[in-house]
Short mmCIF file of C-alpha atoms (C1' of nucleotides) in Angstrom, two decimals:
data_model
loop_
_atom_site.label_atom_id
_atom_site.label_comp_id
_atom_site.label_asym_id
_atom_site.label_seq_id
_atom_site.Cartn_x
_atom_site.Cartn_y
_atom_site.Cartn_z
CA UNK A 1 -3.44 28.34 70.34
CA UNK A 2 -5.35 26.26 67.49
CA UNK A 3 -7.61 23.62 68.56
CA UNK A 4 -7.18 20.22 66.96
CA UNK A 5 -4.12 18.42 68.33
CA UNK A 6 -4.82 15.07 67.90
CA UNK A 7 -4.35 13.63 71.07
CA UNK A 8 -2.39 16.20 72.98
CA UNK A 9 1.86 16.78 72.77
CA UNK A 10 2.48 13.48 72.94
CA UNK A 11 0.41 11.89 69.84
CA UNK A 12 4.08 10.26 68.75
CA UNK A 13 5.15 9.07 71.95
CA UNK A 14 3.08 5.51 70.99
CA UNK A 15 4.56 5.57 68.30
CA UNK A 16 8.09 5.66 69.32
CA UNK A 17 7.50 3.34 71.98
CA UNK A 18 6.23 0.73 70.20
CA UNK A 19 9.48 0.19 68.22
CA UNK A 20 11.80 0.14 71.35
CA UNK A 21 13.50 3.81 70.77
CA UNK A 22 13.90 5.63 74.02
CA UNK A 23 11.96 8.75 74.42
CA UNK A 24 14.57 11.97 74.77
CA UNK A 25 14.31 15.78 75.26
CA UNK A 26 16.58 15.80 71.84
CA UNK A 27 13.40 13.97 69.92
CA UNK A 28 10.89 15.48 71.78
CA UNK A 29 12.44 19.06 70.64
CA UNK A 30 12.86 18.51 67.06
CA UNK A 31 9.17 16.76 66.66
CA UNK A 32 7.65 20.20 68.46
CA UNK A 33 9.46 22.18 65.69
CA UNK A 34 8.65 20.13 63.24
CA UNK A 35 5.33 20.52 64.30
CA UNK A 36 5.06 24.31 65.01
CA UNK A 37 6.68 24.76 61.54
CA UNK A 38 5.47 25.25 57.91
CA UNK A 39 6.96 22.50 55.79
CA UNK A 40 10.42 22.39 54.20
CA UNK A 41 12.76 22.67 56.87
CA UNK A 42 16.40 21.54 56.11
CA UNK A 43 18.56 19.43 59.51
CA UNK A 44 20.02 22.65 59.58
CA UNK A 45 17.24 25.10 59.55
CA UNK A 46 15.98 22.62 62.64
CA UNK A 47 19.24 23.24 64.20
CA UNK A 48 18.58 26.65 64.09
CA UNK A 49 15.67 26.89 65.28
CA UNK A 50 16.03 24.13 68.22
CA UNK A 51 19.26 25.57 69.60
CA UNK A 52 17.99 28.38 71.39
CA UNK A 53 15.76 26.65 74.03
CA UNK A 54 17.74 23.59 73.99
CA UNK A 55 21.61 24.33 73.42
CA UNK A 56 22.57 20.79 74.09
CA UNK A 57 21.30 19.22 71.21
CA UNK A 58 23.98 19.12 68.69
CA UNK A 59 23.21 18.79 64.94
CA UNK A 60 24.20 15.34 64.68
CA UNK A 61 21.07 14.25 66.95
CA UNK A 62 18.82 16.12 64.23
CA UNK A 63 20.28 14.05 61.71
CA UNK A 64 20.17 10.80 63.68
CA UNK A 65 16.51 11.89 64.68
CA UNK A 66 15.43 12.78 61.22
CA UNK A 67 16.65 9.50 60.46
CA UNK A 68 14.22 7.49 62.56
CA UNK A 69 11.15 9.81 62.22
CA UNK A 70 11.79 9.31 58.35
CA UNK A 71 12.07 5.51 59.17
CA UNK A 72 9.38 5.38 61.33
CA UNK A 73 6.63 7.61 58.66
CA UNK A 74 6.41 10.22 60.88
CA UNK A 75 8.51 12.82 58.10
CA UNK A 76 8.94 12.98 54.47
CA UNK A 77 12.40 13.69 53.67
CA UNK A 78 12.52 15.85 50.55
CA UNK A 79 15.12 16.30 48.04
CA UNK A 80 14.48 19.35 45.55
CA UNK A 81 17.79 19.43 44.31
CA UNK A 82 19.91 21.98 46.05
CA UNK A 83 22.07 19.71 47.50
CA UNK A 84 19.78 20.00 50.91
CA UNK A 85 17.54 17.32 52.27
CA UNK A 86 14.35 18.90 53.39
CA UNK A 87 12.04 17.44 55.65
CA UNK A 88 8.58 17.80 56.61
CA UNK A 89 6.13 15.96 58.79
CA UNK A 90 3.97 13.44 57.06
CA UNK A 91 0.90 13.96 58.82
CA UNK A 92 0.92 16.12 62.40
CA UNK A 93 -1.56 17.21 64.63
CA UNK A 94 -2.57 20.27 62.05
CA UNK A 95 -3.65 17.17 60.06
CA UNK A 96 -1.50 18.47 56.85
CA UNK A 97 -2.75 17.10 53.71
CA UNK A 98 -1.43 15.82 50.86
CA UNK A 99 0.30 17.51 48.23
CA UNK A 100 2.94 17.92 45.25
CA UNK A 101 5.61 20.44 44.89
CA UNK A 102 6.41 22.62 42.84
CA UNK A 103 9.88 24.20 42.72
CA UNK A 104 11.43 27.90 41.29
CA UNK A 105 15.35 26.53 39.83
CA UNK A 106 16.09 30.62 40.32
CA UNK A 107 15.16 31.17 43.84
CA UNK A 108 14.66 27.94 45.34
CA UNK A 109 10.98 28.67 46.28
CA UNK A 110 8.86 25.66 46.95
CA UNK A 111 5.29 25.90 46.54
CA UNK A 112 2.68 22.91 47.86
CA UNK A 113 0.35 22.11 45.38
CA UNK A 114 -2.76 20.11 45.55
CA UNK A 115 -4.91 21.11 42.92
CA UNK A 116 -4.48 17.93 40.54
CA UNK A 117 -3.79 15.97 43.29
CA UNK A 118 -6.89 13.19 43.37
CA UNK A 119 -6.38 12.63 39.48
CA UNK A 120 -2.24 12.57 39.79
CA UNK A 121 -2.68 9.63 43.05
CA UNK A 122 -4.84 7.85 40.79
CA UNK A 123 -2.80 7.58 38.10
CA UNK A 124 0.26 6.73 40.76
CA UNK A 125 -1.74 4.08 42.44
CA UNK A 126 -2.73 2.50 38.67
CA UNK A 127 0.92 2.59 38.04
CA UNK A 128 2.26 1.44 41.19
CA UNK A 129 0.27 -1.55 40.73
CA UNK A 130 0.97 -2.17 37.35
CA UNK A 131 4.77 -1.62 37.67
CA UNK A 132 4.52 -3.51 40.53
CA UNK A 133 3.25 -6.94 38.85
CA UNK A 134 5.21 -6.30 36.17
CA UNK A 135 8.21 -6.09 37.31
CA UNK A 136 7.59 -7.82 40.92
CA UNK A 137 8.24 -4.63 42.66
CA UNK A 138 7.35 -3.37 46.20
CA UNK A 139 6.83 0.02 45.65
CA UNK A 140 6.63 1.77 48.65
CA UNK A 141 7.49 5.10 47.52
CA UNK A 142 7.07 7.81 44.70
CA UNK A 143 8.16 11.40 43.72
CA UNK A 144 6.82 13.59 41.67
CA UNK A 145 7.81 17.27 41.79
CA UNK A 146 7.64 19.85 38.85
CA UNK A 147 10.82 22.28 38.42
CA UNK A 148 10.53 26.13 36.40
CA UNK A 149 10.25 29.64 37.28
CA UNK A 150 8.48 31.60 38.86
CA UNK A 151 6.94 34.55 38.00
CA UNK A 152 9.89 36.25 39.61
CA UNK A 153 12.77 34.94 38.57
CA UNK A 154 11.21 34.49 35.18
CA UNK A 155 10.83 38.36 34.24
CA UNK A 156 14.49 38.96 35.36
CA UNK A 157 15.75 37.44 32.77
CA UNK B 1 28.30 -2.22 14.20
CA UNK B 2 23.91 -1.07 14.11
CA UNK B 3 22.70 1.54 11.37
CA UNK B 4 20.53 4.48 12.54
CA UNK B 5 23.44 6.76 13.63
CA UNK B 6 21.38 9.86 12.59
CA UNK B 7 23.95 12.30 11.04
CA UNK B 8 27.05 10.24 11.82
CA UNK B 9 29.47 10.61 15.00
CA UNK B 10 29.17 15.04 15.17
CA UNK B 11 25.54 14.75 15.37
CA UNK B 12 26.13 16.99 18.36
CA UNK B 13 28.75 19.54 16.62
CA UNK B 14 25.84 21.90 15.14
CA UNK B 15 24.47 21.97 18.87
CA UNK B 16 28.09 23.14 20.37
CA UNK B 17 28.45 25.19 17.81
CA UNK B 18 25.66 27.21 17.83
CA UNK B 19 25.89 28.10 21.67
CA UNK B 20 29.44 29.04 21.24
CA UNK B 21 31.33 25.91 22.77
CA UNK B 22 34.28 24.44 21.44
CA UNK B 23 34.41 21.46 20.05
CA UNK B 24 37.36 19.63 22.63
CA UNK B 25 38.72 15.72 22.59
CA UNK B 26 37.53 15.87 26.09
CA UNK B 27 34.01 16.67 25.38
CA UNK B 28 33.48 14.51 22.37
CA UNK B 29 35.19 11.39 24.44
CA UNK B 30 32.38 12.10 27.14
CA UNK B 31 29.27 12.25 24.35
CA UNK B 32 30.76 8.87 22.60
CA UNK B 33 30.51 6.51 25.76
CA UNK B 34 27.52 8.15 26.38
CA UNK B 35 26.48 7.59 23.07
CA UNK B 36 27.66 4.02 23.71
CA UNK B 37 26.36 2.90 26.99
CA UNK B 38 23.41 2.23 28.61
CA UNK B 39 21.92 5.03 30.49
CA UNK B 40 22.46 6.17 34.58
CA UNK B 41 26.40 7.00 34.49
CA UNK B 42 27.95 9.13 37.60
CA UNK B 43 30.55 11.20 36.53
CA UNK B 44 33.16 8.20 38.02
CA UNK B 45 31.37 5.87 36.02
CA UNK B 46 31.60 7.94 32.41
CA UNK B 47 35.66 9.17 33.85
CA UNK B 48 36.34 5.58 33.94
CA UNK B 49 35.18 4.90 30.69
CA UNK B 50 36.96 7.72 29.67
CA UNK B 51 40.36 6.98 31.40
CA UNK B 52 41.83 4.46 29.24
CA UNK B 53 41.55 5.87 26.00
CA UNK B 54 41.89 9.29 26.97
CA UNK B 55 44.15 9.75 30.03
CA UNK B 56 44.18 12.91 29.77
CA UNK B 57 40.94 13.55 30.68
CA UNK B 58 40.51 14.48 34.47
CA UNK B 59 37.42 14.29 36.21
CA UNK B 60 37.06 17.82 36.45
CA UNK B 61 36.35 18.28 32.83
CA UNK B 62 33.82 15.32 33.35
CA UNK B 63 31.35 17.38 35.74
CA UNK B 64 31.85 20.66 33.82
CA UNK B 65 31.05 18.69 30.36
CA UNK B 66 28.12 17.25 31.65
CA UNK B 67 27.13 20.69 33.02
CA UNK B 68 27.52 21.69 29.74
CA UNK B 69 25.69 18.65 28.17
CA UNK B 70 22.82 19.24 30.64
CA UNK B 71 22.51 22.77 30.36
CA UNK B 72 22.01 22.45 26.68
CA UNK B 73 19.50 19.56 26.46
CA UNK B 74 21.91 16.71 25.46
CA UNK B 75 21.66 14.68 28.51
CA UNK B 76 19.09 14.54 31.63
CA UNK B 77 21.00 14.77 34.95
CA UNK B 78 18.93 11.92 37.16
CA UNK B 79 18.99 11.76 41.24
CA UNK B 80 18.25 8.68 42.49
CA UNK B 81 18.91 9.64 46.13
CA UNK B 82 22.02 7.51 46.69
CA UNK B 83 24.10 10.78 46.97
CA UNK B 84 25.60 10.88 43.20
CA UNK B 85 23.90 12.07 40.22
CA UNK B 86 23.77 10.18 36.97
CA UNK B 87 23.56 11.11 33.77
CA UNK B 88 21.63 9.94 30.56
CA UNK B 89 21.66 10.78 26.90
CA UNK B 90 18.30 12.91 26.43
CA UNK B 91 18.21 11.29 22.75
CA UNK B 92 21.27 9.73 21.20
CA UNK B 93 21.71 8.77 17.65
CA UNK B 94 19.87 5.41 19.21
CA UNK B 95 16.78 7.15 19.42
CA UNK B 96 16.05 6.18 22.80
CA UNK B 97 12.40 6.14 24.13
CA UNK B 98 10.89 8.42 26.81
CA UNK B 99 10.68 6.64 30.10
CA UNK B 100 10.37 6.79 33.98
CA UNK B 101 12.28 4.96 36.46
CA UNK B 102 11.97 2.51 39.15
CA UNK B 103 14.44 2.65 41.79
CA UNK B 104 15.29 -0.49 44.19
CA UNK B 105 16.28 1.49 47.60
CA UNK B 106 18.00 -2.05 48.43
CA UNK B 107 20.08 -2.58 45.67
CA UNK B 108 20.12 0.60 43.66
CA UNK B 109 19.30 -1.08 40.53
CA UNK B 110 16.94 1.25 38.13
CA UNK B 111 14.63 0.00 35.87
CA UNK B 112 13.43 2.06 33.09
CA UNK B 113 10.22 2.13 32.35
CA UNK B 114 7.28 3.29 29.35
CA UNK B 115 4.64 1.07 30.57
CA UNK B 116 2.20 3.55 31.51
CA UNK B 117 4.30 6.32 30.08
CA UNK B 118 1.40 7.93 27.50
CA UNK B 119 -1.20 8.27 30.51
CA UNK B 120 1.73 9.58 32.59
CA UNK B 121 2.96 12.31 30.51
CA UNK B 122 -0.98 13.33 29.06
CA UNK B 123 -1.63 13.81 32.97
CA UNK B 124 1.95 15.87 33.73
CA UNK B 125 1.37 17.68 30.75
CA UNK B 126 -2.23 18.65 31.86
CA UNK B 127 -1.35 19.08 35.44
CA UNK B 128 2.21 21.23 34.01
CA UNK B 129 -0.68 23.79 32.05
CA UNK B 130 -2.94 24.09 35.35
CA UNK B 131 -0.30 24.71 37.49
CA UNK B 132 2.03 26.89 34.82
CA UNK B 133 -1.78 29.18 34.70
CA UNK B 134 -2.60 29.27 38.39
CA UNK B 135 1.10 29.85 40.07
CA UNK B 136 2.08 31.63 37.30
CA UNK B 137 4.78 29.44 36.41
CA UNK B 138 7.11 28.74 33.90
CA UNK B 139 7.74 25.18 34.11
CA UNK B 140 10.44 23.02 32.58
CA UNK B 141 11.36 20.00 34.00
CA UNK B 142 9.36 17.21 35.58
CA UNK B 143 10.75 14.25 37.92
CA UNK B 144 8.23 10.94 38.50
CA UNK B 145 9.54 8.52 39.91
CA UNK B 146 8.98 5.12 41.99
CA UNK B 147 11.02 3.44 44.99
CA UNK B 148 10.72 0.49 46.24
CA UNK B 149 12.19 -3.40 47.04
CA UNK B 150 13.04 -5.38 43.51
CA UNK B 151 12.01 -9.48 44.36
CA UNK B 152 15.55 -9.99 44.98
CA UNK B 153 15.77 -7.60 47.87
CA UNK B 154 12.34 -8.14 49.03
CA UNK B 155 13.25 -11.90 49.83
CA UNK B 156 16.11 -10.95 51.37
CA UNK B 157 14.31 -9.95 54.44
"C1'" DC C 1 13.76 4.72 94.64
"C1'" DT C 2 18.19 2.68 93.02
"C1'" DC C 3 20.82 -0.04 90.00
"C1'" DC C 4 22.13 -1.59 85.62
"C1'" DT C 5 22.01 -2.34 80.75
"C1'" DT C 6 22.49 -0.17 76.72
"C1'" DA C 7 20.39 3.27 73.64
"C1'" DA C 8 21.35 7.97 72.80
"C1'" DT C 9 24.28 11.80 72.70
"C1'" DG C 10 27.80 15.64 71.36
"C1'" DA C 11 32.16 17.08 69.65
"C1'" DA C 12 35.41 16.28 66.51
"C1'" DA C 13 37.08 13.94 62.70
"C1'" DA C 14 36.17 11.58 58.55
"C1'" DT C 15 33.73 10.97 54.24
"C1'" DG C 16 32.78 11.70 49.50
"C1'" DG C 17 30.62 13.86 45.67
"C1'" DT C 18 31.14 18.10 43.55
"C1'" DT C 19 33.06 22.81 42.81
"C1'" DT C 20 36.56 26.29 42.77
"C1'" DC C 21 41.24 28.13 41.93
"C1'" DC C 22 44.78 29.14 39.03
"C1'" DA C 23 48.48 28.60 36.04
"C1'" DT C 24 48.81 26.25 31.55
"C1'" DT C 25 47.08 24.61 27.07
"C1'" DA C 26 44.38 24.46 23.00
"C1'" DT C 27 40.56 26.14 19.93
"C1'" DT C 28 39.10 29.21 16.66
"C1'" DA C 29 38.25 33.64 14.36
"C1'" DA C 30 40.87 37.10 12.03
"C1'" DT D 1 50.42 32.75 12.15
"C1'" DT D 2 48.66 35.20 15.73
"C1'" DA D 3 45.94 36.87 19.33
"C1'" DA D 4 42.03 36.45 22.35
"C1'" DT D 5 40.03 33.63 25.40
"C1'" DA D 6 37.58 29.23 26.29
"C1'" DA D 7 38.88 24.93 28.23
"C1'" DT D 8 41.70 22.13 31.01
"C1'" DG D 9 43.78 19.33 34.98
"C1'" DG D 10 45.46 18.80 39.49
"C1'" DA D 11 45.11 20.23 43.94
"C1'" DA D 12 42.63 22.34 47.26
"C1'" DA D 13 38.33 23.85 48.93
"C1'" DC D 14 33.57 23.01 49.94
"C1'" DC D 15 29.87 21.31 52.56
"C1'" DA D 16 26.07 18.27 53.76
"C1'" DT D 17 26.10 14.19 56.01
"C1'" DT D 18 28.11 10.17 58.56
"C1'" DT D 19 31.19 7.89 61.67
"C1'" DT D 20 33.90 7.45 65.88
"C1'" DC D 21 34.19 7.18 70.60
"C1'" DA D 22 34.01 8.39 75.20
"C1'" DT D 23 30.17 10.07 78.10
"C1'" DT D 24 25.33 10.54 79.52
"C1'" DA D 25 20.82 9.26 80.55
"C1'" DA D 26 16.31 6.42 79.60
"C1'" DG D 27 13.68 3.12 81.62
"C1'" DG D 28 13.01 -1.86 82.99
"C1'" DA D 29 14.24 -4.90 86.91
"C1'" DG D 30 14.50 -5.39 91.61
#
DNA sequence: CTCCTTAATGAAAATGGTTTCCATTATTAA
DNA sequence: TTAATAATGGAAACCATTTTCATTAAGGAG
């Protein structure tokens, strides 16, 4: 088991706490599996892979929970234009860092990508605040994703 | 009624043509409100339009058009996360200008925007080559865009 | 520890944008 | 004009997500 959790299981707990929301086995569930996972992971593919320990959380509680978290900062919620909201935590205990994505239109793969990262932030954060006098915006969010193919999907056709 | 109308009202014909599409009342209704309207239609929005000069029209043929429309490079299909996609003329007989969009999450209002647009698109366009090299890549589509609270909704609250 | 308020929950139903089905119509090449 | 088939519309299906509502349980007060 990795070193390097923050501040033990509970590193969200504050967090949670300090905004009045109650603390449930539901939440506590679908923030480990968030947190065991690799990134990506649709309300259903949570489902999934919550149900078997805890068969009383019903897939309406993921959404309700992915809700909050979202609300709260805790996850991203991802759209990459499958019709699928994806969802991935903003910043666990693995200390994930920031990236991009970059996503295959044929197969639906959905690679991170950091490697122009530091000059693609600065360019946000120059535009952020630009757009953001100009046009007396709080910009509190951006996107930027690439879409193509792969090296797969591209040879097959 | 303005000039610049490139190649008068079939600019689009050769395009259809070429691919093997037939040139319908349906489809050419759907490019001339595009044609006509300021950008960010849903499909309701354009079958609206539509409706009263063309009754005959059914929404159906609206999605599969603009499949069409977007499959071919006519018009960009835009998400901006409030569960309905739009739709804009890629370039119209207008000659409209690249641009990005800002996206009021309170609201839904879009702004469209070429402020920073050339250092935006030199960066994507480096950052498209790096990434299209190291993962291999063929990519074809990029999405950049802002979120936050126009001065309206920021007072609000 | 127990009680009480009310946030949280699950199951089922509703929602709503989009897609599919299928019988009919209309475009276009010959 | 005709034949082949692309395109169409209306209804039904689809499906991720949200809402409803009666029930459960978190956690502060005592």
């Amino acid at each position: 088991m990795p070193r390097g959790n923050c501040q033990g299981q509970g590193w969200w707990h504050g967090k949670f706490r300090g905004c009045g929301y109650r603390l449930t086995t539901g939440r506590e569930a679908i923030l480990d599996i968030l947190s065991r996972s690799e990134g990506h992971l649709s309300a259903e593919d949570i489902y999934i892979k919550v149900h078997p320990r805890y068969p009383n959380v019903g897939l309406t509680t993921i959404y309700r929970t992915l809700d909050v978290l979202s609300n709260l900062g805790i996850v991203y919620k991802l759209d990459f234009g499958d019709g699928r909201a994806r969802y991935e935590l903003a910043e666990g205990p693995k200390g994930a860092h920031h990236h991009h994505h970059l996503v295959c239109t044929g197969c639906n793969r959905v690679i991170d990508y950091a490697d122009f990262i530091d000059e693609e932030v600065e360019l946000l954060q120059q535009t952020e605040k630009g757009l953001g006098k100009k046009y007396n915006f709080r910009i509190n969010n951006h996107v930027i994703q690439f879409y193509g193919l792969c090296d797969k999907c591209n040879g097959k056709k």
